[in-house]
Short mmCIF file of C-alpha atoms in Angstrom, two decimals:
data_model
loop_
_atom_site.label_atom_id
_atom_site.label_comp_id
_atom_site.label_asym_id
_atom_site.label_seq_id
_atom_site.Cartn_x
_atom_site.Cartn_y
_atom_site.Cartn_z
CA UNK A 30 -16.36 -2.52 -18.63
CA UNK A 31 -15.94 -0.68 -14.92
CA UNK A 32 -13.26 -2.43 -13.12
CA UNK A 33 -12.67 -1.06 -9.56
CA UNK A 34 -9.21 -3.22 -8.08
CA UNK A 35 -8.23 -2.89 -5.15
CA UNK A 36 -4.63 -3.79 -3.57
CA UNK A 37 -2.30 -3.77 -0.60
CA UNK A 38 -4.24 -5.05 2.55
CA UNK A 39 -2.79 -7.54 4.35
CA UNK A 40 -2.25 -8.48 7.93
CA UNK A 41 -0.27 -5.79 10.17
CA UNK A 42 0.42 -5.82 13.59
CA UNK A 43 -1.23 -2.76 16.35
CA UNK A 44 0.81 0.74 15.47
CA UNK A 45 1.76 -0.15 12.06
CA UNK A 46 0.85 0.96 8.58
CA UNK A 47 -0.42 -0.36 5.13
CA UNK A 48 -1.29 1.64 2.09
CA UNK A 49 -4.44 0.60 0.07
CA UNK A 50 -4.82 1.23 -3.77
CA UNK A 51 -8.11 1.00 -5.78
CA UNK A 52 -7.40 1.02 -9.80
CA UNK A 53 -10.42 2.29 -11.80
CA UNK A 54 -10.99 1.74 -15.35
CA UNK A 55 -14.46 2.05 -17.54
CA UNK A 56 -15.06 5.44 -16.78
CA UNK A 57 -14.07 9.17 -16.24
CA UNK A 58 -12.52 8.56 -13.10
CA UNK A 59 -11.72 12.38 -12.76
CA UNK A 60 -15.19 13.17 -12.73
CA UNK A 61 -15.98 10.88 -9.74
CA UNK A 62 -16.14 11.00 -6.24
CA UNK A 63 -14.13 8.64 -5.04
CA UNK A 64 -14.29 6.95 -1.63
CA UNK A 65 -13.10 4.36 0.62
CA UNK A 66 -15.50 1.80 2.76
CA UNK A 67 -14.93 -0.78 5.10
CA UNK A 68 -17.25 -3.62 6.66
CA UNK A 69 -15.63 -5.33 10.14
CA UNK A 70 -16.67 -8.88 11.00
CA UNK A 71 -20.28 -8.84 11.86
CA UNK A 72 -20.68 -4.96 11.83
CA UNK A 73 -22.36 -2.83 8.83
CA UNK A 74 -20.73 -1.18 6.15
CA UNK A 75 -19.14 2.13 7.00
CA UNK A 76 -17.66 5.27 4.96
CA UNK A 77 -14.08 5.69 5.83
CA UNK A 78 -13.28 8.47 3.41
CA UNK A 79 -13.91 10.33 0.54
CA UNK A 80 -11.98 13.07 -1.89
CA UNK A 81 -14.23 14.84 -4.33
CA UNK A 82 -13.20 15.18 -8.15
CA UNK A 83 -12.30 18.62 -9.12
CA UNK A 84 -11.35 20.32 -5.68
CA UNK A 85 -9.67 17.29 -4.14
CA UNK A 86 -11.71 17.77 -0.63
CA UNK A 87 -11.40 15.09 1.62
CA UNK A 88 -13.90 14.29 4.75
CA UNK A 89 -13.30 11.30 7.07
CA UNK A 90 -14.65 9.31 9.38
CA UNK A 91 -14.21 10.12 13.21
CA UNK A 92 -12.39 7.04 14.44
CA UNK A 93 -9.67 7.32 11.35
CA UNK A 94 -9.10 11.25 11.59
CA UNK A 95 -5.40 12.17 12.11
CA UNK A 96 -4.12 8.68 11.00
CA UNK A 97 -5.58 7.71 7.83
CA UNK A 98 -5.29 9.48 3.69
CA UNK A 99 -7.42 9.62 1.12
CA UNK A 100 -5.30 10.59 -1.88
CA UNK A 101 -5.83 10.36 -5.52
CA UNK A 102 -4.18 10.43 -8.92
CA UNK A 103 -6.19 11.29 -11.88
CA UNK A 104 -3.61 10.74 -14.33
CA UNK A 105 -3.11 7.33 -13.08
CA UNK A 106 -7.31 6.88 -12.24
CA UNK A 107 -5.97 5.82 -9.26
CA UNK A 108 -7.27 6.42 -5.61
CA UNK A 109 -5.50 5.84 -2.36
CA UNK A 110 -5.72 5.51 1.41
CA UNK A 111 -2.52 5.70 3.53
CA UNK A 112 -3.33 3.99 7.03
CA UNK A 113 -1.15 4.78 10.11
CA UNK A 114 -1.61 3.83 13.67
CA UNK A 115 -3.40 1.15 13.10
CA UNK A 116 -5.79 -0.71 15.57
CA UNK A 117 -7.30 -4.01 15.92
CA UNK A 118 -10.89 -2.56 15.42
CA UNK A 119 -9.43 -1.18 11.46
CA UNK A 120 -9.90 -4.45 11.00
CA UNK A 121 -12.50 -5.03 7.69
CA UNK A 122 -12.86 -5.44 4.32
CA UNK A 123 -11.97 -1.98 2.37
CA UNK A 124 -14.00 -1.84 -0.51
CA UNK A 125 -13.39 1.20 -3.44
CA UNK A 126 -16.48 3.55 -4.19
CA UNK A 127 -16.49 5.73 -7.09
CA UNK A 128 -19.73 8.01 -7.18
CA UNK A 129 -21.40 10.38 -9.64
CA UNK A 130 -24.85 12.09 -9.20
CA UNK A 131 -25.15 14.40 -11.88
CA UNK A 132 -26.42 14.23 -14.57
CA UNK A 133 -27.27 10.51 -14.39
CA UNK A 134 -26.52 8.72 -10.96
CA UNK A 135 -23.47 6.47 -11.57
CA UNK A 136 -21.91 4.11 -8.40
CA UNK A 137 -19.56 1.55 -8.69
CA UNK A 138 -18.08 -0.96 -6.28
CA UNK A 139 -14.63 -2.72 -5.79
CA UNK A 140 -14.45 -6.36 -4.36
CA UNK A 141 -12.31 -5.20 -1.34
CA UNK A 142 -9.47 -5.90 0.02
CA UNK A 143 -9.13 -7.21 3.92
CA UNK A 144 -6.93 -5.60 6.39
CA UNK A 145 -6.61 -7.35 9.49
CA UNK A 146 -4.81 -5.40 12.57
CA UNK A 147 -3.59 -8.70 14.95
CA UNK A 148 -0.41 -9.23 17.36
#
């Protein structure tokens, strides 16, 4: 059974940090790419970041380069996003995405975890 958990949001005031954790079981996990989502009150769903499997290459998002992460540990199938500087609009759901095209198509989604930025 593919279990993607997610862990460590909370509420955080303007400037701080939080680190996020998604725990994967079910499958390879070091043959996936693995990414991070978020979905803000009323807006869509938006990539945040990604790290590949074998290389470790990350991309981001514009509005979170320079202050957010994207780490992973394949020996603990573990994937992780260290958020600094946070802002009120980081507020969302962050939801775990683990992604495999070849050779059959393979995506699997977290519940999420909310992180809300507030004074």
């Amino acid at each position: 059974q593919v279990q993607l958990v997610e862990s460590g949001g909370g509420l955080v005031q303007p400037g701080g940090s939080l680190r996020l954790s998604c725990a994967a079981s079910g499958f390879t996990f070091s043959m996936y790419v693995m990414s991070w989502y978020r979905q803000g009150p009323g807006k869509e769903r938006e990539l945040v970041a990604s790290i590949t499997s074998v290389s470790g290459s990350t991309n981001y998002a514009d509005p979170v380069k320079g202050r957010f992460t994207i780490s992973r540990d394949n020996a603990k199938n573990t994937v992780y996003l260290q958020m600094n500087s946070l802002k009120p609009e980081d507020t969302a759901v962050y939801i775990c995405n683990a992604l495999r095209r070849r050779p059959i198509r393979s995506d699997y989604w977290g519940q999420g975890t909310q992180v809300t930025v507030s004074s």
